[in-house]
Coordinates of C-alpha atoms and ligand atoms in Angstrom, one line a residue:
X1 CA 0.0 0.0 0.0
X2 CA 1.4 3.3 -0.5
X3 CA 1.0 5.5 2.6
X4 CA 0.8 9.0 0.7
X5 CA -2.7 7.6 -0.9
X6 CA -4.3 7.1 3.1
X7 CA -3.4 10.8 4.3
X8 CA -3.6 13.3 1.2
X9 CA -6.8 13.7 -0.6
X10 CA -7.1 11.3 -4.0
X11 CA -8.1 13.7 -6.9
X12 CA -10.4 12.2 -8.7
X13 CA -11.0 14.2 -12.1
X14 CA -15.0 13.6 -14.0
X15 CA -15.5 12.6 -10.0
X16 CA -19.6 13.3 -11.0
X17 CA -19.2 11.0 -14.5
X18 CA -19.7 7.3 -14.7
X19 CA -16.4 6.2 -14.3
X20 CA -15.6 8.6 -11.9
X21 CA -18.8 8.8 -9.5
X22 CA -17.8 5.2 -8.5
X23 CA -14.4 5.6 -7.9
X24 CA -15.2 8.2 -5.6
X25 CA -17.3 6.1 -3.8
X26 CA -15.4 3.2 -3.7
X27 CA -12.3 5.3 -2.3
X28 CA -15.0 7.1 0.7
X29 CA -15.9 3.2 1.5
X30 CA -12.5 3.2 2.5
X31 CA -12.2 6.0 4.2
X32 CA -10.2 7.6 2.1
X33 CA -9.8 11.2 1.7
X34 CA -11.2 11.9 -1.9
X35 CA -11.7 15.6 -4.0
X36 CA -13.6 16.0 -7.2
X37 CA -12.5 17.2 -9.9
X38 CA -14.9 18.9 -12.1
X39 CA -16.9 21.8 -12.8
X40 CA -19.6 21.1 -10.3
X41 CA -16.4 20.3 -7.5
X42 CA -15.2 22.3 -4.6
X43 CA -12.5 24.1 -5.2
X44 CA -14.6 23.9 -9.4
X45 CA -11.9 22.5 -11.8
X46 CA -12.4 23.2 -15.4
X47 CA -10.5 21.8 -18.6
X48 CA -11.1 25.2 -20.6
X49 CA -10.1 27.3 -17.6
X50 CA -5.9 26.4 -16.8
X51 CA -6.5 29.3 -13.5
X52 CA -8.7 26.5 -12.2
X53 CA -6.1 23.6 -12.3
X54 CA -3.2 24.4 -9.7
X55 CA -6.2 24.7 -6.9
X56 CA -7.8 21.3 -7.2
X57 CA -3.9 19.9 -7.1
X58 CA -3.2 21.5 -3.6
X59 CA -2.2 19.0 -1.5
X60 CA -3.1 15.8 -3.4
X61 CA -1.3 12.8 -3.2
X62 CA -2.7 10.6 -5.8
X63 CA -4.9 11.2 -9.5
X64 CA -7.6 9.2 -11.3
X65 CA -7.2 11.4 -14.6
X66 CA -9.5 11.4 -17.0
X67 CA -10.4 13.9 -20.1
X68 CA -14.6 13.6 -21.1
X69 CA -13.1 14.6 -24.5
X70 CA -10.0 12.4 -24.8
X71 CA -10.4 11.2 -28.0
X72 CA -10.5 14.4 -29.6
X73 CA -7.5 16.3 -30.9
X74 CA -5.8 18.2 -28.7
X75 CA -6.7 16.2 -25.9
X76 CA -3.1 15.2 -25.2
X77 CA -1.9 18.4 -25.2
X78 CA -4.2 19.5 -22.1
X79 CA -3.5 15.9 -20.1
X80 CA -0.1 16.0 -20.7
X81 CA 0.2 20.2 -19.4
X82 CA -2.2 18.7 -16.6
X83 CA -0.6 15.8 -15.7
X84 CA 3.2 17.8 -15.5
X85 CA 1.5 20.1 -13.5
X86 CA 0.3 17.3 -11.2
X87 CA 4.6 16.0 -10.8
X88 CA 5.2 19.4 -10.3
X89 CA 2.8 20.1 -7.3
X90 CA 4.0 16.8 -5.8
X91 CA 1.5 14.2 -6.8
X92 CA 3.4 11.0 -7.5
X93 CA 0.2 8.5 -8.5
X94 CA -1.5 8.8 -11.3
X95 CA -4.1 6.6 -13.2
X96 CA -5.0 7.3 -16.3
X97 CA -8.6 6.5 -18.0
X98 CA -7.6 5.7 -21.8
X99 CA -9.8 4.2 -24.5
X100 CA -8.1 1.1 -26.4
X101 CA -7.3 1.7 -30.3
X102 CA -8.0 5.0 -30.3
X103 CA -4.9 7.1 -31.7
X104 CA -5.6 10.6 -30.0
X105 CA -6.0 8.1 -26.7
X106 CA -2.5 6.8 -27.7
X107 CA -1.5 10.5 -27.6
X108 CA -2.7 11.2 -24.5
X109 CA -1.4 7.9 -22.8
X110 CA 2.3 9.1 -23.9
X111 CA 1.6 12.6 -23.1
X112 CA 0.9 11.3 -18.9
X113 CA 4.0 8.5 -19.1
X114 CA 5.9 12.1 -20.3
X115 CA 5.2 13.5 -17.0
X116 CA 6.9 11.0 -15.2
X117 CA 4.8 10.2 -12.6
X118 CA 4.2 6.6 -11.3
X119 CA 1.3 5.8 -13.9
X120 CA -0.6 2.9 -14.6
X121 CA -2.9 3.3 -17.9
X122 CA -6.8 1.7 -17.9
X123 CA -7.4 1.6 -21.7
X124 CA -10.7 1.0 -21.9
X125 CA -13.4 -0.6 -24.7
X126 CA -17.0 0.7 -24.9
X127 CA -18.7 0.4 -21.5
X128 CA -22.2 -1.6 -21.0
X129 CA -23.5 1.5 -19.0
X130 CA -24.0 4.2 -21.9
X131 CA -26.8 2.2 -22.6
X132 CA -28.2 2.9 -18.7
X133 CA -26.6 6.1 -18.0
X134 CA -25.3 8.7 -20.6
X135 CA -25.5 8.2 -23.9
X136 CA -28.0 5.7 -24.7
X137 CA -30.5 5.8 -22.1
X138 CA -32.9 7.8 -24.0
X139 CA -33.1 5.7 -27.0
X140 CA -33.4 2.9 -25.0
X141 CA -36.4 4.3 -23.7
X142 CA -37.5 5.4 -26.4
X143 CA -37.7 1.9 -27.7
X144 CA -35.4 2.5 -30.9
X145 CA -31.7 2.6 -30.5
X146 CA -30.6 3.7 -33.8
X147 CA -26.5 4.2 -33.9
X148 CA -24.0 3.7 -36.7
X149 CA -22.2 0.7 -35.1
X150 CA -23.1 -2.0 -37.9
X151 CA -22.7 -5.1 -36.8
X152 CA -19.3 -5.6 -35.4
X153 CA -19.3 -6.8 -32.3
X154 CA -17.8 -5.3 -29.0
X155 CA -16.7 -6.6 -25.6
X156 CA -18.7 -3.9 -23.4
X157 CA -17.0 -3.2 -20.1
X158 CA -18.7 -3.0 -16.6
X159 CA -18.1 0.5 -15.5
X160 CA -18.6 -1.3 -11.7
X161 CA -15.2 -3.6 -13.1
X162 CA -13.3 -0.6 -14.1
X163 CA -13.9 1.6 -11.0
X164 CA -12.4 -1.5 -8.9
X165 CA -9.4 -1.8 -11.5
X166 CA -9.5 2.3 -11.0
X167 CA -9.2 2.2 -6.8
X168 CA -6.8 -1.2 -6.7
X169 CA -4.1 0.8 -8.8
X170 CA -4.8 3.9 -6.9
X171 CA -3.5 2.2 -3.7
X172 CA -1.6 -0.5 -4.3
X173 CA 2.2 -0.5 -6.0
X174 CA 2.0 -3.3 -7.5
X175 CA 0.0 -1.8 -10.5
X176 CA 2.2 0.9 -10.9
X177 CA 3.3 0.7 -14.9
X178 CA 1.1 -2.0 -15.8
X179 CA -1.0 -1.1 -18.7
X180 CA -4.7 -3.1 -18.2
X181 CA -6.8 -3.6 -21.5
X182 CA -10.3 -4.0 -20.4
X183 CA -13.1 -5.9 -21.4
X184 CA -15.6 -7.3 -20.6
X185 CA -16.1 -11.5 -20.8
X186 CA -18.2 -11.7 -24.1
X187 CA -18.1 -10.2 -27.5
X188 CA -22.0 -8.9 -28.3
X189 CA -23.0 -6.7 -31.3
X190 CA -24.9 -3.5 -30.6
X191 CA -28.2 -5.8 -31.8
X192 CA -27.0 -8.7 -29.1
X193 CA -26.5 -6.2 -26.4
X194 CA -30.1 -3.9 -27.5
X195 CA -31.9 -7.6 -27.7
X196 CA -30.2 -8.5 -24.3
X197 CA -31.5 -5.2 -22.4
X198 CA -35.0 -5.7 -23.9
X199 CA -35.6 -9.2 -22.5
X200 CA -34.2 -8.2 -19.2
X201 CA -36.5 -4.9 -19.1
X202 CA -39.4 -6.7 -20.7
X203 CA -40.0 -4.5 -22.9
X204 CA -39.6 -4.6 -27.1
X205 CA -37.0 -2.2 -27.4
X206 CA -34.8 -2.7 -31.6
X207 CA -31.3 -1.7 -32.8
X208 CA -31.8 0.0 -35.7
X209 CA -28.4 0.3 -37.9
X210 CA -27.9 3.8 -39.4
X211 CA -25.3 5.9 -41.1
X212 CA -22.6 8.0 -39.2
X213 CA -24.0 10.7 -41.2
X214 CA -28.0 9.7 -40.2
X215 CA -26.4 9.8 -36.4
X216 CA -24.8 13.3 -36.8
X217 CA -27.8 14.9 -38.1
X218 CA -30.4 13.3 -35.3
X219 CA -28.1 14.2 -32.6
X220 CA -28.1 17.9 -34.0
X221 CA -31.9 18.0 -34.0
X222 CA -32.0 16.3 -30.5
X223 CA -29.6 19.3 -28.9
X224 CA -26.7 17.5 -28.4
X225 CA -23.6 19.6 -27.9
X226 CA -21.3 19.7 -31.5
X227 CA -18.0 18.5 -29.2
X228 CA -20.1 15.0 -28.3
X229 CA -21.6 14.7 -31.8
X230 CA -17.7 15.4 -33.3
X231 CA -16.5 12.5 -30.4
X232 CA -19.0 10.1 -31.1
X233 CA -19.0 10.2 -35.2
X234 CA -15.5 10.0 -34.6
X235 CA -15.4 6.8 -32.3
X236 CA -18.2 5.3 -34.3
X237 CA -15.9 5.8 -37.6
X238 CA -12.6 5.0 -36.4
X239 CA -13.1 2.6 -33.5
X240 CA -15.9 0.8 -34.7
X241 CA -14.2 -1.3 -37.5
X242 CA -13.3 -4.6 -35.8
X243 CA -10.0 -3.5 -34.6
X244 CA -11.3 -4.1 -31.0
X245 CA -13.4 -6.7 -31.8
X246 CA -11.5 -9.1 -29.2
X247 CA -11.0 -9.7 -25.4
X248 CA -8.7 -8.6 -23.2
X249 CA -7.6 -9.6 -19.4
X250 CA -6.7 -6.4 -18.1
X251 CA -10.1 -6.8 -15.2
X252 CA -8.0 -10.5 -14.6
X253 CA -4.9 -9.5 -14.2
X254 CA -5.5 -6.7 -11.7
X255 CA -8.2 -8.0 -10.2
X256 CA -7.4 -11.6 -9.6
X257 CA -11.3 -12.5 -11.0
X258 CA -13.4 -12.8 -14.3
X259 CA -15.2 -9.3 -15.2
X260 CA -19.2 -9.4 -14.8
X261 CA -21.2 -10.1 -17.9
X262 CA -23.2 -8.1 -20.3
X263 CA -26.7 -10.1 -18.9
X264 CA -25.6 -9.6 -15.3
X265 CA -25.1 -5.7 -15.6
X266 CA -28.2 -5.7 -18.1
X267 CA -30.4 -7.4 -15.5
X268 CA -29.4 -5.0 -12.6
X269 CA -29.7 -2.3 -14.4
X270 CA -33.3 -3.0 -15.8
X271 CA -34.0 -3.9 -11.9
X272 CA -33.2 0.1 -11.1
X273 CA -36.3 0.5 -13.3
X274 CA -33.7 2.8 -15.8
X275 CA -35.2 1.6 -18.7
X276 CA -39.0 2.3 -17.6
X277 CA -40.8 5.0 -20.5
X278 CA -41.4 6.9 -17.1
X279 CA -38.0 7.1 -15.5
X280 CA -36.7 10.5 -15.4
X281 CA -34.5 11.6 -18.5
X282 CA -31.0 11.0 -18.7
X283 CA -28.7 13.9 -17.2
Ligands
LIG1 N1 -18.1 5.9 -22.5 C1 -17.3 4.9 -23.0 O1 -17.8 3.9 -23.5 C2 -15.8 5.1 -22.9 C3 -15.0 4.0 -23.4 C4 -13.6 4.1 -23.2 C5 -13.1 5.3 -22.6 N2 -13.9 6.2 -22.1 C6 -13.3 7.4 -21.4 O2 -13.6 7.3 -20.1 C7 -13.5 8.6 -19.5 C8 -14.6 8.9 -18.5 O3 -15.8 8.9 -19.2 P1 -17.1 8.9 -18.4 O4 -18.1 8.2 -19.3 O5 -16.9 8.4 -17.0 O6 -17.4 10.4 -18.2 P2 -18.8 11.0 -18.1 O7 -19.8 10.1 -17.5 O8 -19.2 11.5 -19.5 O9 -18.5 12.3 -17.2 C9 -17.9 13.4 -17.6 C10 -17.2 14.0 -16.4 O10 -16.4 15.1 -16.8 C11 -16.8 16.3 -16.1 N3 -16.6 17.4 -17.1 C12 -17.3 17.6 -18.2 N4 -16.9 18.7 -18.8 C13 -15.8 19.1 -18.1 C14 -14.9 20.2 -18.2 N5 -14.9 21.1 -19.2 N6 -13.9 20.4 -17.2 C15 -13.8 19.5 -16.2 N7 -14.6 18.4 -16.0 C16 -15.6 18.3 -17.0 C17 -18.2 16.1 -15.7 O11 -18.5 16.8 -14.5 P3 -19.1 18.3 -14.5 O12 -20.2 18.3 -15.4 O13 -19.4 18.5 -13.0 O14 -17.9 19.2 -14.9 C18 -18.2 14.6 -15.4 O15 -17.7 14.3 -14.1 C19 -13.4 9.6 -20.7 O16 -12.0 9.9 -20.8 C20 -13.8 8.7 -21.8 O17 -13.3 9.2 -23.1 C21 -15.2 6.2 -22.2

């Protein structure tokens, strides 16, 4: 265990987000000093603002870094400043949230190692809960989730198996440098893992293949923000062609056990009542 991580405050940056909600609550199970890093966090840290950075570093001891935009150029640039910053203020831990075959990711991954810092990288595929949380939910509602991922199929991650691989290489040393690919157990298409979610909501809910271009255009019309619609067409384009379109043992390997399934996460997440036409919509 390293000592620094149980007396100075883990940062823990997208601390509100999916990943980063439950890595903040894993750490406070423990009993471990945690602050959150985002705009919504006390002292607010922003990307877009740099004044806001050397604040939320004061006095940390370890990092769970991760960029909501780090597939999109530039990204690396603003980790790597970030993560310099970090060594500089005296943060020696850092774990970085990375997506697997996904060059700017690449980027950013080297950017961190740059730094220095004792780092070990989570590079991880698609995860099973944008279909629960954000992006998806509302088209699983809806009953139609129409996205441009054709039919190649994808190990989805539990978000619940990456916040443990998150918190075990926040404070213990013997992740420190290890890279983990993870996936999850199974390889499902977007129509497996839409036809999965519908039996265990009981509802008919179809996958409904379109064009990147289809996608871009619907998202417009639907509000969402041009920097998700540019990181999504993107992943969809560049991501989605088979090149991950295998398993990995990265939730093994630090975890000593198997990752949770696609049905298991898919059944507890229909229990929440998520999926229900009258549940609240999706932040
Ligand atoms: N989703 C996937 O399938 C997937 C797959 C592989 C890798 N990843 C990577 O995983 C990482 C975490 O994703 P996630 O899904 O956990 O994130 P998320 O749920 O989308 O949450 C985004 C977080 O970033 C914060 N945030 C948004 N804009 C910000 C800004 N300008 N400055 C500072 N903080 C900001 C948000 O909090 P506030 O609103 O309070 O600022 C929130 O805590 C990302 O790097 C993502 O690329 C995702």
């Amino acid at each position: 265990m390293n000592d620094n991580t149980r007396q100075e405050p883990t940062l823990v940056l997208g601390g509100t987000g999916k990943t980063g909600r439950r890595v903040v609550e894993r750490l406070e199970a423990r009993g471990l000093p945690v602050r959150i890093g985002s705009r919504s966090g006390e002292p607010p840290f922003d990307w877009e603002d740099r004044s806001t950075w050397a604040p939320v570093l004061e006095g940390v001891g370890s990092a769970y870094l991760s960029h909501h935009l780090d597939a999109v150029p530039g990204a690396a640039e603003a980790v790597g400043s970030f993560a310099d910053l970090a060594v500089e203020s005296g943060v020696s831990r850092l774990v970085l949230m990375s997506g697997r075959g996904e060059e700017e990711a690449d980027r950013v991954e080297q950017a961190v190692r740059d730094s220095g810092a004792e780092l070990t990288v989570l590079r991880s595929t698609w995860f099973a809960q944008n279909f629960s949380e954000e992006y998806w939910r509302d088209y699983v509602v809806s009953g139609e989730v129409a996205l441009p991922a054709g039919d190649t199929p994808e190990p989805f991650v539990d978000v619940d198996d990456l916040a443990d691989v998150a918190v075990a290489a926040l404070t213990d040393d013997r992740h420190i440098g290890q890279v983990y690919e993870l996936t999850g157990p199974r390889l499902l298409t977007f129509e497996e893992a839409v036809a999965e979610i519908a039996r265990a909501a009981g509802r008919e809910i179809r996958y409904l293949p379109i064009s990147i271009s289809e996608f871009a255009a619907a998202a417009a019309e639907q509000g969402v923000p041009d920097e998700f619609i540019d990181l999504l067409t993107y992943l969809f384009g560049e991501v989605l062609d088979g090149r991950n379109a295998h398993l990995a043992d990265g939730v093994q390997r630090a975890l000593g056990r198997e990752p949770r399934d696609f049905s298991d996460y898919a059944r507890d997440a229909a229990a929440t009542g998520v999926w229900n036409p009258s549940a609240p919509r999706a932040a």
